[in-house]
């Protein structure tokens, strides 16, 4: 008896310690109150006004000059200079909501995870990896109609608009999304146009294998209520379409809209109800990257969606300094679960221009994955995926065929999407030894490293040559 109780006490203690390693109740600790009042430009804005989509849209900051007007000398002059130089060197124009601006720690903006995602600093930018491509996932190659990517057998990605309520520095679709910038001059234009949409719907109709449509963008938040409803109903009417998802970063950027824009939220609700009536599903996919983005007003917006029976899942991007620390990712995952958002994916950072400082190596991300799995319910544990270079699609990060930690090359196959081809991911050069970095600068050395990796992965010379042809 005595021994048993001592043992169980020891066990309790040990468990107490290991459970303490998981942030105890921190995930339930959501920021409340008037968190915007310390921003000079929002000092006189009351709660009733701040928590409306009209205010959030009207006061959205889209230039360095406007940021300066809003923040005054909250950050120092050096910050504004660094930012202005960063913007000139970035693929995405800036656009950030008052809600997100107010959640930045302005006493240390250089290290703040929200600042990191939306406001580029020149001093943090690194040269792009030599293997980088503007449309790194080769989405345009798999587009039968402009704004529709059909890469997987039963699902397609539909881009009805090319604008978002915010512009993320790291957007994979910087080839299309947002205003033209000095770095990406003429972007592919995907304006809201019913004629273009109808072309996409007809294509979907002509493909009986398509069961799952992602309505993305851009962002579904930027669809007018009646457009959102019309798109939803038109897709649900197609007999073979069984599932639709509306992708929006809105819940992170301005949760206020769900609460105050009744026309939009009601339109979404009607589509979800129509889907249910037809025994199909319509859900929302959203995008949070750091735990500080989820506050009390987010929970209130989610509560409304929960009451309406709307499923929300989250796709997170793994980013250095934002969520690359396992304890931060654990907190994010548990906080998402707490507000009833299901963590679905964590993407390794795509290789897009101007964001090399945000990428992690495959090894670093896999380490985070190992620590996240096991902290909460399996159905709230995101899959860590790599959207491979060249159009192989998303692969479980653990499923690489070969990974050379020293050259940073990982090789994947995608037997159900592009059988017989080889696909790649490349660790950031900053994680490699100096002599390897130099090899990456030389064209023939690059080809050599790729060919060697494919060979080690088990590729024969011919298929390796074919896969590599597009990488010269
Ligand atoms: C991500 C993506 C989808 C959806 O993929 P899931 O793994 O089902 O989330 C569909 N089409 C394209 C082109 C995509 O990139
Ligand atoms: S919300 Fe999505 S599509 Fe829009 S800029 Fe951000 S990552 Fe790109």
Tab-separated table of C-alpha atoms and ligand atoms in Angstrom:
chain	number	residue	atom	x	y	z
A	1	UNK	CA	0.000	0.000	0.000
A	2	UNK	CA	2.626	2.379	1.220
A	3	UNK	CA	4.875	1.638	-1.749
A	4	UNK	CA	2.006	1.931	-4.182
A	5	UNK	CA	0.912	5.307	-2.926
A	6	UNK	CA	4.491	6.593	-3.005
A	7	UNK	CA	4.748	5.343	-6.561
A	8	UNK	CA	1.533	6.949	-7.611
A	9	UNK	CA	2.587	10.159	-5.927
A	10	UNK	CA	5.828	10.087	-7.881
A	11	UNK	CA	3.886	9.359	-11.031
A	12	UNK	CA	1.549	12.283	-10.335
A	13	UNK	CA	4.536	14.498	-9.812
A	14	UNK	CA	6.212	13.378	-13.016
A	15	UNK	CA	2.999	13.834	-14.971
A	16	UNK	CA	2.420	17.180	-13.367
A	17	UNK	CA	5.827	18.252	-14.602
A	18	UNK	CA	5.406	16.960	-18.113
A	19	UNK	CA	1.922	18.452	-18.366
A	20	UNK	CA	3.318	21.723	-17.092
A	21	UNK	CA	5.606	21.709	-20.113
A	22	UNK	CA	2.496	22.119	-22.221
A	23	UNK	CA	1.373	25.676	-21.594
A	24	UNK	CA	-1.202	24.977	-18.882
A	25	UNK	CA	-4.182	27.244	-19.298
A	26	UNK	CA	-2.398	29.852	-21.399
A	27	UNK	CA	-4.365	28.850	-24.475
A	28	UNK	CA	-7.562	29.947	-22.733
A	29	UNK	CA	-6.133	33.296	-21.803
A	30	UNK	CA	-7.551	35.507	-24.563
A	31	UNK	CA	-6.850	39.218	-24.742
A	32	UNK	CA	-9.910	41.280	-23.805
A	33	UNK	CA	-10.628	44.963	-23.395
A	34	UNK	CA	-9.775	47.948	-25.570
A	35	UNK	CA	-6.455	46.715	-26.886
A	36	UNK	CA	-6.336	49.390	-29.627
A	37	UNK	CA	-6.417	52.445	-27.382
A	38	UNK	CA	-2.637	52.738	-27.097
A	39	UNK	CA	-2.345	53.340	-30.854
A	40	UNK	CA	-2.380	57.142	-31.303
A	41	UNK	CA	-4.674	56.982	-34.343
A	42	UNK	CA	-7.238	54.801	-32.557
A	43	UNK	CA	-7.074	56.426	-29.125
A	44	UNK	CA	-10.518	57.980	-29.376
A	45	UNK	CA	-12.214	55.007	-31.016
A	46	UNK	CA	-14.794	53.324	-28.796
A	47	UNK	CA	-15.595	49.642	-28.652
A	48	UNK	CA	-18.836	49.919	-30.616
A	49	UNK	CA	-16.998	51.540	-33.525
A	50	UNK	CA	-13.770	49.524	-33.442
A	51	UNK	CA	-15.611	46.219	-33.618
A	52	UNK	CA	-17.270	46.903	-36.963
A	53	UNK	CA	-16.121	45.831	-40.404
A	54	UNK	CA	-16.771	49.369	-41.659
A	55	UNK	CA	-14.195	50.827	-39.282
A	56	UNK	CA	-11.768	47.965	-39.885
A	57	UNK	CA	-11.970	48.518	-43.647
A	58	UNK	CA	-11.892	52.293	-43.509
A	59	UNK	CA	-8.861	52.433	-41.198
A	60	UNK	CA	-6.911	49.653	-42.941
A	61	UNK	CA	-3.353	50.830	-43.533
A	62	UNK	CA	-1.988	50.468	-47.078
A	63	UNK	CA	1.138	52.628	-47.119
A	64	UNK	CA	4.074	53.613	-44.979
A	65	UNK	CA	2.783	57.210	-44.873
A	66	UNK	CA	-0.565	56.042	-43.538
A	67	UNK	CA	1.151	53.826	-40.987
A	68	UNK	CA	3.084	56.841	-39.774
A	69	UNK	CA	-0.152	58.824	-39.432
A	70	UNK	CA	-1.705	56.014	-37.414
A	71	UNK	CA	1.200	55.125	-35.142
A	72	UNK	CA	2.944	58.477	-34.797
A	73	UNK	CA	6.229	57.964	-33.000
A	74	UNK	CA	5.243	54.694	-31.343
A	75	UNK	CA	8.060	53.000	-33.299
A	76	UNK	CA	11.192	55.074	-33.887
A	77	UNK	CA	12.226	56.759	-37.126
A	78	UNK	CA	14.641	53.925	-37.885
A	79	UNK	CA	11.693	51.513	-38.024
A	80	UNK	CA	9.922	53.558	-40.705
A	81	UNK	CA	13.084	53.792	-42.802
A	82	UNK	CA	13.717	50.066	-42.522
A	83	UNK	CA	10.084	49.394	-43.468
A	84	UNK	CA	10.053	51.753	-46.458
A	85	UNK	CA	13.184	50.054	-47.835
A	86	UNK	CA	11.646	46.635	-47.114
A	87	UNK	CA	8.475	47.506	-49.017
A	88	UNK	CA	10.467	48.607	-52.089
A	89	UNK	CA	12.113	45.189	-52.083
A	90	UNK	CA	8.972	43.088	-51.478
A	91	UNK	CA	6.637	41.165	-53.797
A	92	UNK	CA	3.527	42.202	-51.872
A	93	UNK	CA	2.092	45.676	-51.283
A	94	UNK	CA	1.295	46.404	-47.634
A	95	UNK	CA	-2.215	46.131	-46.245
A	96	UNK	CA	-2.991	45.598	-42.565
A	97	UNK	CA	-6.171	46.014	-40.515
A	98	UNK	CA	-6.472	48.161	-37.360
A	99	UNK	CA	-7.263	44.961	-35.444
A	100	UNK	CA	-3.941	43.327	-36.361
A	101	UNK	CA	-1.996	46.581	-36.037
A	102	UNK	CA	-3.227	46.892	-32.450
A	103	UNK	CA	-2.079	43.367	-31.621
A	104	UNK	CA	1.554	44.139	-32.495
A	105	UNK	CA	3.914	44.760	-29.591
A	106	UNK	CA	5.140	48.207	-30.655
A	107	UNK	CA	7.758	48.264	-27.915
A	108	UNK	CA	9.629	45.570	-29.865
A	109	UNK	CA	8.265	45.488	-33.424
A	110	UNK	CA	11.406	43.877	-34.855
A	111	UNK	CA	10.613	40.639	-33.056
A	112	UNK	CA	6.837	40.749	-33.112
A	113	UNK	CA	5.261	37.777	-34.966
A	114	UNK	CA	2.415	39.831	-36.470
A	115	UNK	CA	4.747	42.605	-37.667
A	116	UNK	CA	6.955	39.883	-39.127
A	117	UNK	CA	4.131	38.608	-41.326
A	118	UNK	CA	2.763	41.854	-42.692
A	119	UNK	CA	5.392	44.592	-42.547
A	120	UNK	CA	8.699	43.779	-44.286
A	121	UNK	CA	11.905	45.178	-42.799
A	122	UNK	CA	14.830	45.612	-45.172
A	123	UNK	CA	17.298	44.698	-42.436
A	124	UNK	CA	15.702	41.240	-42.101
A	125	UNK	CA	15.414	40.382	-45.790
A	126	UNK	CA	17.800	37.812	-47.247
A	127	UNK	CA	18.743	36.999	-50.842
A	128	UNK	CA	16.333	34.558	-52.451
A	129	UNK	CA	17.288	30.908	-52.804
A	130	UNK	CA	18.632	30.284	-56.336
A	131	UNK	CA	15.960	27.612	-56.977
A	132	UNK	CA	13.091	29.921	-56.220
A	133	UNK	CA	10.338	30.609	-58.773
A	134	UNK	CA	7.634	33.266	-58.694
A	135	UNK	CA	4.817	30.757	-59.163
A	136	UNK	CA	6.732	28.157	-57.188
A	137	UNK	CA	3.904	25.654	-57.149
A	138	UNK	CA	3.465	26.019	-60.926
A	139	UNK	CA	-0.233	26.719	-60.396
A	140	UNK	CA	-0.612	28.452	-63.731
A	141	UNK	CA	0.627	25.321	-65.512
A	142	UNK	CA	-2.335	23.366	-64.125
A	143	UNK	CA	-4.939	26.030	-64.928
A	144	UNK	CA	-7.445	25.000	-67.607
A	145	UNK	CA	-9.281	28.340	-67.148
A	146	UNK	CA	-7.752	31.508	-65.655
A	147	UNK	CA	-8.254	31.371	-61.898
A	148	UNK	CA	-8.973	27.638	-61.702
A	149	UNK	CA	-6.206	25.212	-60.750
A	150	UNK	CA	-6.988	21.553	-61.337
A	151	UNK	CA	-4.063	19.483	-60.157
A	152	UNK	CA	-5.573	16.710	-58.065
A	153	UNK	CA	-8.055	14.168	-59.419
A	154	UNK	CA	-11.117	15.082	-57.327
A	155	UNK	CA	-10.527	18.638	-56.188
A	156	UNK	CA	-9.858	22.035	-57.690
A	157	UNK	CA	-8.913	25.482	-56.521
A	158	UNK	CA	-11.085	28.346	-57.716
A	159	UNK	CA	-9.849	31.931	-57.417
A	160	UNK	CA	-12.856	34.227	-57.873
A	161	UNK	CA	-11.023	37.388	-56.715
A	162	UNK	CA	-7.436	38.552	-56.395
A	163	UNK	CA	-7.768	40.776	-53.339
A	164	UNK	CA	-7.664	40.121	-49.616
A	165	UNK	CA	-8.523	42.089	-46.484
A	166	UNK	CA	-4.796	42.009	-45.700
A	167	UNK	CA	-1.635	41.348	-47.667
A	168	UNK	CA	0.712	38.768	-46.228
A	169	UNK	CA	4.370	39.270	-47.095
A	170	UNK	CA	4.717	35.601	-47.795
A	171	UNK	CA	1.737	35.051	-50.092
A	172	UNK	CA	2.278	32.072	-52.403
A	173	UNK	CA	0.092	33.758	-54.980
A	174	UNK	CA	2.087	36.963	-55.100
A	175	UNK	CA	2.033	36.347	-58.879
A	176	UNK	CA	-1.641	37.371	-58.792
A	177	UNK	CA	-2.746	38.644	-55.388
A	178	UNK	CA	-2.623	42.290	-54.410
A	179	UNK	CA	-1.503	45.456	-56.114
A	180	UNK	CA	1.460	45.431	-58.520
A	181	UNK	CA	4.768	46.109	-56.788
A	182	UNK	CA	8.248	47.116	-57.919
A	183	UNK	CA	9.379	43.498	-57.529
A	184	UNK	CA	6.407	41.811	-59.231
A	185	UNK	CA	5.441	44.308	-61.930
A	186	UNK	CA	2.483	43.016	-63.907
A	187	UNK	CA	0.495	40.552	-61.830
A	188	UNK	CA	-1.985	38.144	-63.339
A	189	UNK	CA	-5.339	39.914	-62.977
A	190	UNK	CA	-8.219	37.891	-61.589
A	191	UNK	CA	-10.933	40.476	-61.064
A	192	UNK	CA	-14.340	39.459	-59.824
A	193	UNK	CA	-16.005	38.759	-63.162
A	194	UNK	CA	-19.112	36.668	-63.622
A	195	UNK	CA	-18.056	35.728	-67.168
A	196	UNK	CA	-14.759	34.306	-65.942
A	197	UNK	CA	-16.527	32.570	-63.045
A	198	UNK	CA	-19.042	31.005	-65.441
A	199	UNK	CA	-16.146	29.618	-67.492
A	200	UNK	CA	-14.787	27.989	-64.340
A	201	UNK	CA	-18.206	26.560	-63.397
A	202	UNK	CA	-18.604	25.079	-66.887
A	203	UNK	CA	-15.217	23.450	-66.648
A	204	UNK	CA	-16.155	21.973	-63.248
A	205	UNK	CA	-19.432	20.745	-64.745
A	206	UNK	CA	-17.559	19.038	-67.547
A	207	UNK	CA	-15.359	17.114	-65.106
A	208	UNK	CA	-17.482	14.531	-63.291
A	209	UNK	CA	-14.478	13.518	-61.187
A	210	UNK	CA	-14.433	16.863	-59.385
A	211	UNK	CA	-16.102	16.556	-55.974
A	212	UNK	CA	-14.307	19.154	-53.914
A	213	UNK	CA	-13.944	22.857	-54.717
A	214	UNK	CA	-11.808	25.287	-52.750
A	215	UNK	CA	-13.107	28.823	-53.192
A	216	UNK	CA	-10.025	30.866	-52.406
A	217	UNK	CA	-8.395	33.897	-53.952
A	218	UNK	CA	-7.605	36.289	-52.869
A	219	UNK	CA	-10.044	35.845	-50.083
A	220	UNK	CA	-13.711	34.942	-49.715
A	221	UNK	CA	-14.061	37.868	-47.279
A	222	UNK	CA	-13.679	40.131	-50.291
A	223	UNK	CA	-16.629	38.580	-52.093
A	224	UNK	CA	-19.821	40.590	-51.802
A	225	UNK	CA	-22.513	38.729	-49.858
A	226	UNK	CA	-24.639	38.019	-52.924
A	227	UNK	CA	-21.599	36.902	-54.951
A	228	UNK	CA	-20.560	34.523	-52.179
A	229	UNK	CA	-24.042	33.091	-52.085
A	230	UNK	CA	-24.336	32.843	-55.876
A	231	UNK	CA	-20.968	31.061	-56.156
A	232	UNK	CA	-21.888	28.686	-53.333
A	233	UNK	CA	-25.288	27.832	-54.776
A	234	UNK	CA	-23.977	27.472	-58.340
A	235	UNK	CA	-21.315	25.002	-57.180
A	236	UNK	CA	-23.705	23.031	-54.968
A	237	UNK	CA	-26.124	22.672	-57.898
A	238	UNK	CA	-23.503	20.700	-59.824
A	239	UNK	CA	-24.456	17.118	-59.021
A	240	UNK	CA	-20.922	15.701	-58.655
A	241	UNK	CA	-19.683	18.546	-56.407
A	242	UNK	CA	-19.934	17.201	-52.849
A	243	UNK	CA	-17.795	19.600	-50.833
A	244	UNK	CA	-16.951	23.248	-50.977
A	245	UNK	CA	-14.651	25.295	-48.780
A	246	UNK	CA	-14.523	29.041	-48.548
A	247	UNK	CA	-10.980	30.104	-47.767
A	248	UNK	CA	-10.584	33.310	-45.836
A	249	UNK	CA	-7.976	34.892	-43.664
A	250	UNK	CA	-10.720	37.184	-42.444
A	251	UNK	CA	-11.252	35.571	-39.061
A	252	UNK	CA	-7.672	36.474	-38.244
A	253	UNK	CA	-7.600	39.887	-39.913
A	254	UNK	CA	-10.992	41.269	-38.931
A	255	UNK	CA	-13.163	38.867	-36.949
A	256	UNK	CA	-15.416	41.902	-36.503
A	257	UNK	CA	-16.891	41.329	-39.979
A	258	UNK	CA	-18.488	38.027	-38.961
A	259	UNK	CA	-20.165	39.863	-36.084
A	260	UNK	CA	-21.137	43.113	-37.801
A	261	UNK	CA	-21.646	42.302	-41.489
A	262	UNK	CA	-24.885	40.385	-41.111
A	263	UNK	CA	-25.445	40.234	-44.874
A	264	UNK	CA	-22.147	38.421	-45.438
A	265	UNK	CA	-22.449	36.060	-42.481
A	266	UNK	CA	-26.073	35.273	-43.333
A	267	UNK	CA	-25.140	34.560	-46.962
A	268	UNK	CA	-22.445	32.159	-45.778
A	269	UNK	CA	-24.908	30.534	-43.387
A	270	UNK	CA	-27.457	30.042	-46.184
A	271	UNK	CA	-24.858	28.325	-48.372
A	272	UNK	CA	-23.901	26.028	-45.489
A	273	UNK	CA	-27.587	25.254	-44.863
A	274	UNK	CA	-28.212	24.634	-48.563
A	275	UNK	CA	-25.269	22.242	-48.606
A	276	UNK	CA	-26.693	20.419	-45.609
A	277	UNK	CA	-30.110	20.216	-47.290
A	278	UNK	CA	-28.434	18.584	-50.293
A	279	UNK	CA	-26.439	16.248	-48.034
A	280	UNK	CA	-23.216	17.968	-49.042
A	281	UNK	CA	-20.811	20.068	-46.996
A	282	UNK	CA	-19.717	23.694	-47.125
A	283	UNK	CA	-17.093	24.818	-44.608
A	284	UNK	CA	-14.669	27.665	-43.945
A	285	UNK	CA	-10.879	27.339	-44.051
A	286	UNK	CA	-8.963	30.062	-42.317
A	287	UNK	CA	-5.390	30.991	-41.562
A	288	UNK	CA	-3.847	31.867	-38.181
A	289	UNK	CA	-0.099	31.717	-37.631
A	290	UNK	CA	0.579	32.861	-34.091
A	291	UNK	CA	-1.325	32.509	-30.810
A	292	UNK	CA	-1.540	36.285	-30.249
A	293	UNK	CA	-3.826	36.544	-33.293
A	294	UNK	CA	-6.604	34.799	-31.378
A	295	UNK	CA	-8.252	37.173	-28.899
A	296	UNK	CA	-11.617	37.510	-27.232
A	297	UNK	CA	-13.334	39.078	-30.245
A	298	UNK	CA	-12.106	36.133	-32.351
A	299	UNK	CA	-13.776	33.796	-29.900
A	300	UNK	CA	-16.999	35.783	-30.155
A	301	UNK	CA	-16.954	35.585	-33.951
A	302	UNK	CA	-16.283	31.857	-33.734
A	303	UNK	CA	-19.105	31.429	-31.211
A	304	UNK	CA	-21.517	32.869	-33.779
A	305	UNK	CA	-20.260	30.496	-36.477
A	306	UNK	CA	-20.500	27.573	-34.058
A	307	UNK	CA	-24.100	28.506	-33.274
A	308	UNK	CA	-24.779	28.465	-37.006
A	309	UNK	CA	-23.230	25.020	-37.315
A	310	UNK	CA	-20.364	26.203	-39.527
A	311	UNK	CA	-17.194	24.131	-39.442
A	312	UNK	CA	-13.950	26.135	-39.478
A	313	UNK	CA	-10.508	24.656	-40.086
A	314	UNK	CA	-7.127	26.345	-40.029
A	315	UNK	CA	-4.163	26.221	-42.408
A	316	UNK	CA	-1.061	27.628	-40.792
A	317	UNK	CA	2.247	28.515	-42.412
A	318	UNK	CA	5.374	27.536	-40.530
A	319	UNK	CA	7.514	30.649	-40.164
A	320	UNK	CA	10.807	31.431	-38.542
A	321	UNK	CA	10.277	33.708	-35.563
A	322	UNK	CA	6.491	33.452	-35.823
A	323	UNK	CA	5.734	29.866	-34.858
A	324	UNK	CA	8.977	27.954	-35.451
A	325	UNK	CA	9.348	27.485	-31.720
A	326	UNK	CA	7.563	24.279	-30.679
A	327	UNK	CA	6.026	25.824	-27.567
A	328	UNK	CA	4.510	28.632	-29.653
A	329	UNK	CA	3.077	26.160	-32.154
A	330	UNK	CA	1.652	24.079	-29.296
A	331	UNK	CA	-0.017	27.155	-27.864
A	332	UNK	CA	-1.430	28.099	-31.281
A	333	UNK	CA	-2.826	24.612	-31.863
A	334	UNK	CA	-4.443	24.439	-28.440
A	335	UNK	CA	-5.856	27.956	-28.700
A	336	UNK	CA	-7.363	27.189	-32.108
A	337	UNK	CA	-8.978	24.130	-30.587
A	338	UNK	CA	-10.257	26.180	-27.679
A	339	UNK	CA	-12.188	28.538	-29.991
A	340	UNK	CA	-13.463	25.571	-32.054
A	341	UNK	CA	-11.179	25.947	-35.041
A	342	UNK	CA	-9.750	22.668	-36.199
A	343	UNK	CA	-6.016	22.794	-37.013
A	344	UNK	CA	-5.803	21.122	-40.415
A	345	UNK	CA	-2.431	21.840	-41.970
A	346	UNK	CA	0.881	23.407	-41.121
A	347	UNK	CA	2.579	24.243	-44.409
A	348	UNK	CA	6.289	24.428	-44.739
A	349	UNK	CA	6.938	27.837	-46.164
A	350	UNK	CA	6.624	27.983	-49.937
A	351	UNK	CA	9.624	29.244	-51.855
A	352	UNK	CA	8.326	32.658	-52.874
A	353	UNK	CA	10.408	35.818	-53.436
A	354	UNK	CA	11.421	38.194	-50.696
A	355	UNK	CA	10.670	36.006	-47.679
A	356	UNK	CA	13.752	33.863	-47.289
A	357	UNK	CA	14.053	35.057	-43.677
A	358	UNK	CA	10.729	33.363	-42.895
A	359	UNK	CA	11.575	29.870	-44.071
A	360	UNK	CA	12.796	27.034	-41.890
A	361	UNK	CA	14.688	23.930	-42.898
A	362	UNK	CA	12.776	20.685	-43.274
A	363	UNK	CA	14.611	19.360	-40.199
A	364	UNK	CA	13.537	22.289	-38.021
A	365	UNK	CA	9.901	21.901	-39.030
A	366	UNK	CA	9.908	18.151	-38.456
A	367	UNK	CA	11.154	18.770	-34.933
A	368	UNK	CA	8.221	21.121	-34.286
A	369	UNK	CA	5.818	18.497	-35.644
A	370	UNK	CA	7.133	15.855	-33.275
A	371	UNK	CA	6.527	18.125	-30.323
A	372	UNK	CA	3.054	19.191	-31.387
A	373	UNK	CA	1.760	15.675	-31.984
A	374	UNK	CA	0.663	14.298	-28.664
A	375	UNK	CA	-0.296	17.574	-27.004
A	376	UNK	CA	-3.993	17.425	-27.896
A	377	UNK	CA	-6.638	15.382	-29.701
A	378	UNK	CA	-5.433	13.704	-32.863
A	379	UNK	CA	-8.185	15.376	-34.898
A	380	UNK	CA	-6.878	18.732	-33.687
A	381	UNK	CA	-3.314	17.884	-34.644
A	382	UNK	CA	-2.329	19.491	-37.946
A	383	UNK	CA	-0.538	17.545	-40.651
A	384	UNK	CA	2.787	19.175	-41.528
A	385	UNK	CA	2.984	19.328	-45.309
A	386	UNK	CA	5.341	20.532	-47.995
A	387	UNK	CA	3.747	21.887	-51.161
A	388	UNK	CA	6.556	20.651	-53.348
A	389	UNK	CA	8.380	22.741	-55.900
A	390	UNK	CA	7.325	22.085	-59.470
A	391	UNK	CA	3.728	21.051	-58.900
A	392	UNK	CA	3.910	17.692	-57.141
A	393	UNK	CA	1.318	18.945	-54.687
A	394	UNK	CA	1.228	18.668	-50.924
A	395	UNK	CA	3.228	15.888	-49.346
A	396	UNK	CA	3.459	14.838	-45.715
A	397	UNK	CA	6.775	16.376	-44.655
A	398	UNK	CA	7.867	13.081	-43.106
A	399	UNK	CA	7.368	11.226	-46.383
A	400	UNK	CA	10.469	12.460	-48.246
A	401	UNK	CA	12.286	9.835	-50.301
A	402	UNK	CA	15.635	11.368	-49.481
A	403	UNK	CA	16.839	14.337	-47.455
A	404	UNK	CA	20.388	15.618	-47.499
A	405	UNK	CA	20.696	17.818	-44.432
A	406	UNK	CA	24.018	19.200	-45.623
A	407	UNK	CA	22.890	20.437	-49.066
A	408	UNK	CA	19.377	21.083	-47.753
A	409	UNK	CA	17.765	19.193	-50.655
A	410	UNK	CA	14.762	16.998	-49.964
A	411	UNK	CA	13.240	14.819	-52.662
A	412	UNK	CA	9.611	13.763	-52.814
A	413	UNK	CA	7.472	11.654	-55.101
A	414	UNK	CA	3.790	12.092	-55.705
A	415	UNK	CA	2.539	8.821	-57.156
A	416	UNK	CA	-1.152	9.788	-57.247
A	417	UNK	CA	-0.607	13.229	-58.738
A	418	UNK	CA	2.426	13.007	-61.040
A	419	UNK	CA	3.686	9.431	-61.072
A	420	UNK	CA	7.311	8.890	-62.023
A	421	UNK	CA	8.400	12.488	-61.358
A	422	UNK	CA	10.609	13.891	-58.627
A	423	UNK	CA	9.827	16.990	-56.595
A	424	UNK	CA	11.883	19.088	-54.273
A	425	UNK	CA	12.099	21.324	-51.289
A	426	UNK	CA	15.212	23.330	-50.440
A	427	UNK	CA	16.310	24.406	-46.990
A	428	UNK	CA	17.179	28.094	-46.665
A	429	UNK	CA	20.824	28.766	-47.456
A	430	UNK	CA	21.257	30.405	-44.054
A	431	UNK	CA	20.881	26.966	-42.445
A	432	UNK	CA	23.748	25.473	-44.518
A	433	UNK	CA	27.522	25.479	-44.128
A	434	UNK	CA	29.370	28.300	-45.972
A	435	UNK	CA	31.049	26.006	-48.513
A	436	UNK	CA	27.706	24.440	-49.452
A	437	UNK	CA	26.193	27.892	-49.818
A	438	UNK	CA	28.885	28.691	-52.339
A	439	UNK	CA	28.059	25.561	-54.328
A	440	UNK	CA	24.475	26.785	-54.623
A	441	UNK	CA	25.720	29.897	-56.421
A	442	UNK	CA	27.131	27.837	-59.286
A	443	UNK	CA	24.734	26.477	-61.898
A	444	UNK	CA	26.600	23.211	-62.586
A	445	UNK	CA	27.028	22.530	-58.862
A	446	UNK	CA	23.310	23.071	-58.335
A	447	UNK	CA	22.449	20.530	-61.010
A	448	UNK	CA	24.958	18.152	-59.496
A	449	UNK	CA	23.402	18.391	-56.036
A	450	UNK	CA	19.902	17.836	-57.427
A	451	UNK	CA	20.953	14.881	-59.580
A	452	UNK	CA	22.761	13.305	-56.664
A	453	UNK	CA	19.743	13.668	-54.402
A	454	UNK	CA	17.421	12.115	-57.002
A	455	UNK	CA	19.905	9.270	-57.458
A	456	UNK	CA	20.028	8.614	-53.722
A	457	UNK	CA	16.240	8.695	-53.604
A	458	UNK	CA	16.313	5.769	-56.030
A	459	UNK	CA	15.674	7.619	-59.283
A	460	UNK	CA	17.094	6.303	-62.524
A	461	UNK	CA	19.116	8.664	-64.678
A	462	UNK	CA	16.401	9.261	-67.272
A	463	UNK	CA	13.482	10.169	-65.010
A	464	UNK	CA	15.823	12.294	-62.928
A	465	UNK	CA	16.945	14.146	-66.087
A	466	UNK	CA	13.343	14.763	-67.095
A	467	UNK	CA	12.337	16.053	-63.676
A	468	UNK	CA	15.415	18.232	-63.607
A	469	UNK	CA	14.852	19.673	-67.082
A	470	UNK	CA	12.586	22.347	-65.664
A	471	UNK	CA	15.183	23.272	-63.063
A	472	UNK	CA	17.995	24.442	-65.298
B	1	LIG	C1	-4.174	22.773	-51.595
B	1	LIG	C2	-4.868	22.580	-52.827
B	1	LIG	C3	-6.111	21.925	-52.860
B	1	LIG	C4	-6.764	21.383	-51.599
B	1	LIG	O1	-5.973	20.368	-51.048
B	1	LIG	P1	-6.311	19.665	-49.667
B	1	LIG	O2	-5.108	18.837	-49.375
B	1	LIG	O3	-7.532	18.822	-49.869
B	1	LIG	O4	-6.561	20.713	-48.658
B	1	LIG	C5	-6.706	21.763	-54.094
B	1	LIG	N1	-6.116	22.203	-55.222
B	1	LIG	C6	-4.920	22.829	-55.208
B	1	LIG	C7	-4.310	23.255	-56.491
B	1	LIG	C8	-4.263	23.039	-54.015
B	1	LIG	O5	-3.082	23.677	-54.007
B	2	LIG	S1	-4.715	36.205	-47.187
B	2	LIG	FE1	-3.932	34.418	-48.301
B	2	LIG	S2	-4.143	34.965	-50.498
B	2	LIG	FE2	-4.332	36.871	-49.287
B	2	LIG	S3	-2.264	37.730	-49.197
B	2	LIG	FE3	-2.499	36.451	-47.364
B	2	LIG	S4	-1.698	34.435	-47.961
B	2	LIG	FE4	-2.091	35.597	-49.868
